[in-house]
Amino acid sequence: MKTLEINASNAHELEAAFNTCNLPIHFLSLDLSAYDFSRKKLEHCVFEACNLAGATFLGSDLTASTFMKCRAGEANFSAARLSESSFVQCDLNNSNWSRSKLSHARFEACKLTGSDFSNAATLAISFKECRLNSACLSGISFFKSEIDNLDFSESDLTGCDFRKSRFINGGSLSMARVSGARFDEADLREASLSGLRLTDAAQFKGATISKSQATMLLAGLGLTVM
């Protein structure tokens, strides 16, 4: 893999590199903020310790690409092909993934606060130790998943499938929107359910919760459990 060592602030130099370098390319410690990668072929490329804030990958092919320790707040990945890609220790706050293809994509220790995954193809997508608070995740399937320390607080989880999933090492569903979500046989005992109302209880039919969580939900109706 060729490591790209250029002055990324020079758009002409970067374009020239695309035309002369064979894929895959290793982008290392480059300032690529606000750069337009739209519809570029970037399969198997590695972005390591790069500044990608505000960059756009609209419609680009990032199949099996890797992003490590990148700052990519407000980056636009809409309609991109990201199957089997991985994101590790990246800041992806307020990023846009709408209509992207994310089958078998992996996110680990990433900040995804406020990110939009609406209408994305997410078969077998994986999140571990990520902040997903205030994110739009409607319709994503977590069926039979181990949900490892994920913060879904205030997120849109409408229509999500959590059947037979298990929350481990903490995590939060606090104030999440869960209309139409399925939690049959899910184990929620290690997740925070604060802020959820008993009127949401129908969405959790068949789930396992702890006595303290049940007490908290009843407290939302003004009832005291003795």
PDB file of C-alpha atoms in Angstrom:
ATOM      1  CA  MET A   1       0.000   0.000   0.000  1.00  0.00           C
ATOM      2  CA  LYS A   2       1.355   3.414  -0.963  1.00  0.00           C
ATOM      3  CA  THR A   3       1.458   6.052   1.776  1.00  0.00           C
ATOM      4  CA  LEU A   4       0.373   9.418   0.427  1.00  0.00           C
ATOM      5  CA  GLU A   5       2.805  12.103   1.559  1.00  0.00           C
ATOM      6  CA  ILE A   6       1.777  15.380  -0.013  1.00  0.00           C
ATOM      7  CA  ASN A   7       0.636  18.824   0.947  1.00  0.00           C
ATOM      8  CA  ALA A   8      -3.079  18.085   1.140  1.00  0.00           C
ATOM      9  CA  SER A   9      -3.930  21.776   1.302  1.00  0.00           C
ATOM     10  CA  ASN A  10      -2.982  21.872  -2.367  1.00  0.00           C
ATOM     11  CA  ALA A  11      -6.035  20.490  -4.186  1.00  0.00           C
ATOM     12  CA  HIS A  12      -4.206  20.179  -7.519  1.00  0.00           C
ATOM     13  CA  GLU A  13      -1.434  18.100  -5.924  1.00  0.00           C
ATOM     14  CA  LEU A  14      -3.964  15.786  -4.326  1.00  0.00           C
ATOM     15  CA  GLU A  15      -5.851  15.340  -7.592  1.00  0.00           C
ATOM     16  CA  ALA A  16      -2.567  14.552  -9.332  1.00  0.00           C
ATOM     17  CA  ALA A  17      -1.837  11.925  -6.685  1.00  0.00           C
ATOM     18  CA  PHE A  18      -5.180  10.236  -7.386  1.00  0.00           C
ATOM     19  CA  ASN A  19      -4.333  10.078 -11.073  1.00  0.00           C
ATOM     20  CA  THR A  20      -0.835   8.633 -10.587  1.00  0.00           C
ATOM     21  CA  CYS A  21      -1.201   6.351  -7.535  1.00  0.00           C
ATOM     22  CA  ASN A  22      -2.574   2.861  -7.737  1.00  0.00           C
ATOM     23  CA  LEU A  23      -5.095   1.858  -5.086  1.00  0.00           C
ATOM     24  CA  PRO A  24      -5.078   1.276  -2.236  1.00  0.00           C
ATOM     25  CA  ILE A  25      -3.655   4.504  -0.791  1.00  0.00           C
ATOM     26  CA  HIS A  26      -2.694   5.110   2.846  1.00  0.00           C
ATOM     27  CA  PHE A  27      -3.637   8.696   3.764  1.00  0.00           C
ATOM     28  CA  LEU A  28      -1.513   9.426   6.839  1.00  0.00           C
ATOM     29  CA  SER A  29      -1.833  12.531   9.061  1.00  0.00           C
ATOM     30  CA  LEU A  30      -3.195  14.753   6.282  1.00  0.00           C
ATOM     31  CA  ASP A  31      -5.436  17.796   6.567  1.00  0.00           C
ATOM     32  CA  LEU A  32      -8.292  16.857   4.243  1.00  0.00           C
ATOM     33  CA  SER A  33     -10.926  19.030   5.902  1.00  0.00           C
ATOM     34  CA  ALA A  34     -13.790  20.017   3.590  1.00  0.00           C
ATOM     35  CA  TYR A  35     -12.164  18.064   0.730  1.00  0.00           C
ATOM     36  CA  ASP A  36     -14.561  16.756  -1.934  1.00  0.00           C
ATOM     37  CA  PHE A  37     -14.073  13.000  -2.492  1.00  0.00           C
ATOM     38  CA  SER A  38     -17.458  12.661  -4.208  1.00  0.00           C
ATOM     39  CA  ARG A  39     -17.807   9.589  -6.425  1.00  0.00           C
ATOM     40  CA  LYS A  40     -14.139   8.648  -6.154  1.00  0.00           C
ATOM     41  CA  LYS A  41     -13.007   5.015  -6.106  1.00  0.00           C
ATOM     42  CA  LEU A  42     -11.271   4.471  -2.761  1.00  0.00           C
ATOM     43  CA  GLU A  43     -11.666   0.743  -2.135  1.00  0.00           C
ATOM     44  CA  HIS A  44      -9.372  -0.706   0.568  1.00  0.00           C
ATOM     45  CA  CYS A  45      -7.853   2.741   1.271  1.00  0.00           C
ATOM     46  CA  VAL A  46      -6.699   3.652   4.785  1.00  0.00           C
ATOM     47  CA  PHE A  47      -7.255   7.063   6.387  1.00  0.00           C
ATOM     48  CA  GLU A  48      -5.132   7.312   9.525  1.00  0.00           C
ATOM     49  CA  ALA A  49      -4.988  10.321  11.892  1.00  0.00           C
ATOM     50  CA  CYS A  50      -6.422  12.595   9.175  1.00  0.00           C
ATOM     51  CA  ASN A  51      -8.542  15.708   9.566  1.00  0.00           C
ATOM     52  CA  LEU A  52     -11.683  14.988   7.521  1.00  0.00           C
ATOM     53  CA  ALA A  53     -13.975  17.546   9.156  1.00  0.00           C
ATOM     54  CA  GLY A  54     -16.635  18.611   6.690  1.00  0.00           C
ATOM     55  CA  ALA A  55     -15.251  16.363   3.933  1.00  0.00           C
ATOM     56  CA  THR A  56     -17.737  14.841   1.496  1.00  0.00           C
ATOM     57  CA  PHE A  57     -17.661  11.260   0.214  1.00  0.00           C
ATOM     58  CA  LEU A  58     -21.004  11.521  -1.580  1.00  0.00           C
ATOM     59  CA  GLY A  59     -21.501   8.444  -3.767  1.00  0.00           C
ATOM     60  CA  SER A  60     -17.867   7.336  -3.398  1.00  0.00           C
ATOM     61  CA  ASP A  61     -16.734   3.704  -3.281  1.00  0.00           C
ATOM     62  CA  LEU A  62     -15.105   3.053   0.108  1.00  0.00           C
ATOM     63  CA  THR A  63     -15.609  -0.718   0.146  1.00  0.00           C
ATOM     64  CA  ALA A  64     -13.375  -2.377   2.777  1.00  0.00           C
ATOM     65  CA  SER A  65     -11.756   0.971   3.648  1.00  0.00           C
ATOM     66  CA  THR A  66     -10.339   1.766   7.090  1.00  0.00           C
ATOM     67  CA  PHE A  67     -10.554   4.989   9.111  1.00  0.00           C
ATOM     68  CA  MET A  68      -8.400   5.150  12.253  1.00  0.00           C
ATOM     69  CA  LYS A  69      -8.198   8.040  14.735  1.00  0.00           C
ATOM     70  CA  CYS A  70      -9.635  10.522  12.231  1.00  0.00           C
ATOM     71  CA  ARG A  71     -11.514  13.742  12.990  1.00  0.00           C
ATOM     72  CA  ALA A  72     -14.505  13.741  10.662  1.00  0.00           C
ATOM     73  CA  GLY A  73     -17.185  15.868  12.283  1.00  0.00           C
ATOM     74  CA  GLU A  74     -19.980  16.764   9.816  1.00  0.00           C
ATOM     75  CA  ALA A  75     -18.439  14.568   7.115  1.00  0.00           C
ATOM     76  CA  ASN A  76     -20.877  13.510   4.401  1.00  0.00           C
ATOM     77  CA  PHE A  77     -20.919   9.786   3.527  1.00  0.00           C
ATOM     78  CA  SER A  78     -24.386   9.819   1.958  1.00  0.00           C
ATOM     79  CA  ALA A  79     -24.993   7.288  -0.829  1.00  0.00           C
ATOM     80  CA  ALA A  80     -21.408   5.978  -0.390  1.00  0.00           C
ATOM     81  CA  ARG A  81     -20.515   2.292  -0.687  1.00  0.00           C
ATOM     82  CA  LEU A  82     -19.005   1.343   2.674  1.00  0.00           C
ATOM     83  CA  SER A  83     -19.541  -2.415   2.906  1.00  0.00           C
ATOM     84  CA  GLU A  84     -16.933  -4.115   5.141  1.00  0.00           C
ATOM     85  CA  SER A  85     -15.394  -0.756   6.076  1.00  0.00           C
ATOM     86  CA  SER A  86     -14.138  -0.064   9.603  1.00  0.00           C
ATOM     87  CA  PHE A  87     -13.993   3.063  11.753  1.00  0.00           C
ATOM     88  CA  VAL A  88     -11.862   2.939  14.901  1.00  0.00           C
ATOM     89  CA  GLN A  89     -11.499   5.738  17.482  1.00  0.00           C
ATOM     90  CA  CYS A  90     -12.885   8.356  15.095  1.00  0.00           C
ATOM     91  CA  ASP A  91     -14.780  11.562  15.842  1.00  0.00           C
ATOM     92  CA  LEU A  92     -17.778  11.359  13.486  1.00  0.00           C
ATOM     93  CA  ASN A  93     -20.143  13.748  15.246  1.00  0.00           C
ATOM     94  CA  ASN A  94     -23.057  14.996  13.103  1.00  0.00           C
ATOM     95  CA  SER A  95     -21.907  12.935  10.103  1.00  0.00           C
ATOM     96  CA  ASN A  96     -24.342  11.984   7.340  1.00  0.00           C
ATOM     97  CA  TRP A  97     -24.725   8.318   6.280  1.00  0.00           C
ATOM     98  CA  SER A  98     -28.134   8.527   4.621  1.00  0.00           C
ATOM     99  CA  ARG A  99     -28.701   6.072   1.743  1.00  0.00           C
ATOM    100  CA  SER A 100     -25.185   4.637   2.199  1.00  0.00           C
ATOM    101  CA  LYS A 101     -24.405   0.924   1.968  1.00  0.00           C
ATOM    102  CA  LEU A 102     -22.987  -0.154   5.336  1.00  0.00           C
ATOM    103  CA  SER A 103     -23.415  -3.926   5.309  1.00  0.00           C
ATOM    104  CA  HIS A 104     -20.845  -5.574   7.611  1.00  0.00           C
ATOM    105  CA  ALA A 105     -19.353  -2.146   8.462  1.00  0.00           C
ATOM    106  CA  ARG A 106     -17.723  -1.855  11.900  1.00  0.00           C
ATOM    107  CA  PHE A 107     -17.600   1.123  14.274  1.00  0.00           C
ATOM    108  CA  GLU A 108     -15.493   0.857  17.428  1.00  0.00           C
ATOM    109  CA  ALA A 109     -14.907   3.537  20.103  1.00  0.00           C
ATOM    110  CA  CYS A 110     -16.330   6.239  17.812  1.00  0.00           C
ATOM    111  CA  LYS A 111     -18.250   9.435  18.580  1.00  0.00           C
ATOM    112  CA  LEU A 112     -21.367   9.462  16.399  1.00  0.00           C
ATOM    113  CA  THR A 113     -23.476  12.006  18.280  1.00  0.00           C
ATOM    114  CA  GLY A 114     -26.174  13.482  16.042  1.00  0.00           C
ATOM    115  CA  SER A 115     -25.283  11.299  13.059  1.00  0.00           C
ATOM    116  CA  ASP A 116     -27.919  10.472  10.442  1.00  0.00           C
ATOM    117  CA  PHE A 117     -28.232   6.843   9.276  1.00  0.00           C
ATOM    118  CA  SER A 118     -31.662   7.259   7.695  1.00  0.00           C
ATOM    119  CA  ASN A 119     -32.410   4.926   4.766  1.00  0.00           C
ATOM    120  CA  ALA A 120     -28.927   3.347   4.981  1.00  0.00           C
ATOM    121  CA  ALA A 121     -28.443  -0.344   4.150  1.00  0.00           C
ATOM    122  CA  THR A 122     -27.098  -1.725   7.440  1.00  0.00           C
ATOM    123  CA  LEU A 123     -27.117  -5.536   7.248  1.00  0.00           C
ATOM    124  CA  ALA A 124     -24.819  -6.922   9.986  1.00  0.00           C
ATOM    125  CA  ILE A 125     -23.518  -3.440  10.909  1.00  0.00           C
ATOM    126  CA  SER A 126     -21.524  -3.489  14.165  1.00  0.00           C
ATOM    127  CA  PHE A 127     -21.096  -0.822  16.862  1.00  0.00           C
ATOM    128  CA  LYS A 128     -18.902  -1.237  19.960  1.00  0.00           C
ATOM    129  CA  GLU A 129     -18.323   1.333  22.726  1.00  0.00           C
ATOM    130  CA  CYS A 130     -19.737   4.161  20.597  1.00  0.00           C
ATOM    131  CA  ARG A 131     -21.630   7.326  21.449  1.00  0.00           C
ATOM    132  CA  LEU A 132     -24.800   7.326  19.360  1.00  0.00           C
ATOM    133  CA  ASN A 133     -26.775   9.831  21.378  1.00  0.00           C
ATOM    134  CA  SER A 134     -29.178  12.047  19.422  1.00  0.00           C
ATOM    135  CA  ALA A 135     -28.454   9.974  16.291  1.00  0.00           C
ATOM    136  CA  CYS A 136     -31.049   8.922  13.713  1.00  0.00           C
ATOM    137  CA  LEU A 137     -30.909   5.107  13.632  1.00  0.00           C
ATOM    138  CA  SER A 138     -34.475   4.318  12.618  1.00  0.00           C
ATOM    139  CA  GLY A 139     -35.019   0.862  11.194  1.00  0.00           C
ATOM    140  CA  ILE A 140     -31.567  -0.578  11.977  1.00  0.00           C
ATOM    141  CA  SER A 141     -31.485  -4.233  13.033  1.00  0.00           C
ATOM    142  CA  PHE A 142     -29.557  -5.261  16.147  1.00  0.00           C
ATOM    143  CA  PHE A 143     -31.125  -8.731  16.094  1.00  0.00           C
ATOM    144  CA  LYS A 144     -29.240 -11.185  18.338  1.00  0.00           C
ATOM    145  CA  SER A 145     -26.440  -8.622  18.831  1.00  0.00           C
ATOM    146  CA  GLU A 146     -24.264  -8.081  21.877  1.00  0.00           C
ATOM    147  CA  ILE A 147     -24.658  -4.341  22.369  1.00  0.00           C
ATOM    148  CA  ASP A 148     -21.415  -3.350  24.040  1.00  0.00           C
ATOM    149  CA  ASN A 149     -21.552  -0.037  25.936  1.00  0.00           C
ATOM    150  CA  LEU A 150     -23.550   1.945  23.353  1.00  0.00           C
ATOM    151  CA  ASP A 151     -25.084   5.289  24.297  1.00  0.00           C
ATOM    152  CA  PHE A 152     -28.451   5.617  22.501  1.00  0.00           C
ATOM    153  CA  SER A 153     -29.718   8.429  24.736  1.00  0.00           C
ATOM    154  CA  GLU A 154     -32.157  10.767  22.954  1.00  0.00           C
ATOM    155  CA  SER A 155     -31.665   8.831  19.697  1.00  0.00           C
ATOM    156  CA  ASP A 156     -34.332   8.011  17.139  1.00  0.00           C
ATOM    157  CA  LEU A 157     -34.715   4.212  17.362  1.00  0.00           C
ATOM    158  CA  THR A 158     -38.131   4.013  15.715  1.00  0.00           C
ATOM    159  CA  GLY A 159     -38.664   0.659  14.061  1.00  0.00           C
ATOM    160  CA  CYS A 160     -35.323  -0.774  15.229  1.00  0.00           C
ATOM    161  CA  ASP A 161     -35.037  -4.514  15.835  1.00  0.00           C
ATOM    162  CA  PHE A 162     -33.470  -5.378  19.196  1.00  0.00           C
ATOM    163  CA  ARG A 163     -34.984  -8.869  19.432  1.00  0.00           C
ATOM    164  CA  LYS A 164     -32.788 -11.336  21.357  1.00  0.00           C
ATOM    165  CA  SER A 165     -30.090  -8.671  21.759  1.00  0.00           C
ATOM    166  CA  ARG A 166     -28.138  -8.249  24.984  1.00  0.00           C
ATOM    167  CA  PHE A 167     -26.778  -5.023  26.455  1.00  0.00           C
ATOM    168  CA  ILE A 168     -23.375  -5.544  28.090  1.00  0.00           C
ATOM    169  CA  ASN A 169     -20.935  -3.254  29.922  1.00  0.00           C
ATOM    170  CA  GLY A 170     -23.528  -0.528  30.369  1.00  0.00           C
ATOM    171  CA  GLY A 171     -25.089   1.566  27.642  1.00  0.00           C
ATOM    172  CA  SER A 172     -28.133   3.796  27.606  1.00  0.00           C
ATOM    173  CA  LEU A 173     -31.625   4.038  26.111  1.00  0.00           C
ATOM    174  CA  SER A 174     -32.434   7.158  28.129  1.00  0.00           C
ATOM    175  CA  MET A 175     -35.020   9.417  26.467  1.00  0.00           C
ATOM    176  CA  ALA A 176     -34.717   7.441  23.210  1.00  0.00           C
ATOM    177  CA  ARG A 177     -37.648   7.391  20.771  1.00  0.00           C
ATOM    178  CA  VAL A 178     -38.642   3.734  20.519  1.00  0.00           C
ATOM    179  CA  SER A 179     -41.969   3.789  18.669  1.00  0.00           C
ATOM    180  CA  GLY A 180     -42.333   0.605  16.635  1.00  0.00           C
ATOM    181  CA  ALA A 181     -39.074  -0.878  17.974  1.00  0.00           C
ATOM    182  CA  ARG A 182     -38.962  -4.598  18.881  1.00  0.00           C
ATOM    183  CA  PHE A 183     -37.337  -5.842  22.101  1.00  0.00           C
ATOM    184  CA  ASP A 184     -38.681  -9.410  22.290  1.00  0.00           C
ATOM    185  CA  GLU A 185     -36.322 -11.540  24.456  1.00  0.00           C
ATOM    186  CA  ALA A 186     -33.817  -8.675  24.708  1.00  0.00           C
ATOM    187  CA  ASP A 187     -31.754  -8.417  27.907  1.00  0.00           C
ATOM    188  CA  LEU A 188     -31.751  -4.756  28.977  1.00  0.00           C
ATOM    189  CA  ARG A 189     -30.601  -5.195  32.579  1.00  0.00           C
ATOM    190  CA  GLU A 190     -27.275  -3.388  32.103  1.00  0.00           C
ATOM    191  CA  ALA A 191     -28.696  -0.459  30.127  1.00  0.00           C
ATOM    192  CA  SER A 192     -29.892   2.839  31.545  1.00  0.00           C
ATOM    193  CA  LEU A 193     -33.623   3.313  30.926  1.00  0.00           C
ATOM    194  CA  SER A 194     -33.929   6.654  32.708  1.00  0.00           C
ATOM    195  CA  GLY A 195     -36.348   9.081  31.143  1.00  0.00           C
ATOM    196  CA  LEU A 196     -38.375   6.374  29.421  1.00  0.00           C
ATOM    197  CA  ARG A 197     -42.068   6.456  30.255  1.00  0.00           C
ATOM    198  CA  LEU A 198     -44.298   3.562  31.212  1.00  0.00           C
ATOM    199  CA  THR A 199     -46.323   4.443  28.107  1.00  0.00           C
ATOM    200  CA  ASP A 200     -43.305   3.128  26.167  1.00  0.00           C
ATOM    201  CA  ALA A 201     -43.565  -0.184  28.001  1.00  0.00           C
ATOM    202  CA  ALA A 202     -45.485  -1.887  25.178  1.00  0.00           C
ATOM    203  CA  GLN A 203     -42.384  -1.563  23.001  1.00  0.00           C
ATOM    204  CA  PHE A 204     -40.432  -3.617  25.576  1.00  0.00           C
ATOM    205  CA  LYS A 205     -42.844  -6.549  25.658  1.00  0.00           C
ATOM    206  CA  GLY A 206     -40.882  -9.766  26.178  1.00  0.00           C
ATOM    207  CA  ALA A 207     -37.678  -7.990  27.275  1.00  0.00           C
ATOM    208  CA  THR A 208     -35.833  -8.718  30.518  1.00  0.00           C
ATOM    209  CA  ILE A 209     -35.264  -5.787  32.882  1.00  0.00           C
ATOM    210  CA  SER A 210     -34.113  -5.552  36.467  1.00  0.00           C
ATOM    211  CA  LYS A 211     -36.280  -4.812  39.523  1.00  0.00           C
ATOM    212  CA  SER A 212     -34.675  -1.385  39.870  1.00  0.00           C
ATOM    213  CA  GLN A 213     -35.498  -0.577  36.229  1.00  0.00           C
ATOM    214  CA  ALA A 214     -39.106  -1.667  36.749  1.00  0.00           C
ATOM    215  CA  THR A 215     -39.293   0.537  39.840  1.00  0.00           C
ATOM    216  CA  MET A 216     -37.975   3.493  37.846  1.00  0.00           C
ATOM    217  CA  LEU A 217     -40.593   3.015  35.118  1.00  0.00           C
ATOM    218  CA  LEU A 218     -43.387   2.826  37.706  1.00  0.00           C
ATOM    219  CA  ALA A 219     -42.047   5.961  39.345  1.00  0.00           C
ATOM    220  CA  GLY A 220     -42.797   7.711  36.060  1.00  0.00           C
ATOM    221  CA  LEU A 221     -46.493   7.160  36.862  1.00  0.00           C
ATOM    222  CA  GLY A 222     -46.020   8.540  40.341  1.00  0.00           C
ATOM    223  CA  LEU A 223     -46.182   5.100  41.929  1.00  0.00           C
ATOM    224  CA  THR A 224     -43.911   3.969  44.737  1.00  0.00           C
ATOM    225  CA  VAL A 225     -42.867   0.326  44.896  1.00  0.00           C
ATOM    226  CA  MET A 226     -42.502  -0.962  48.470  1.00  0.00           C
TER     227      MET A 226
END
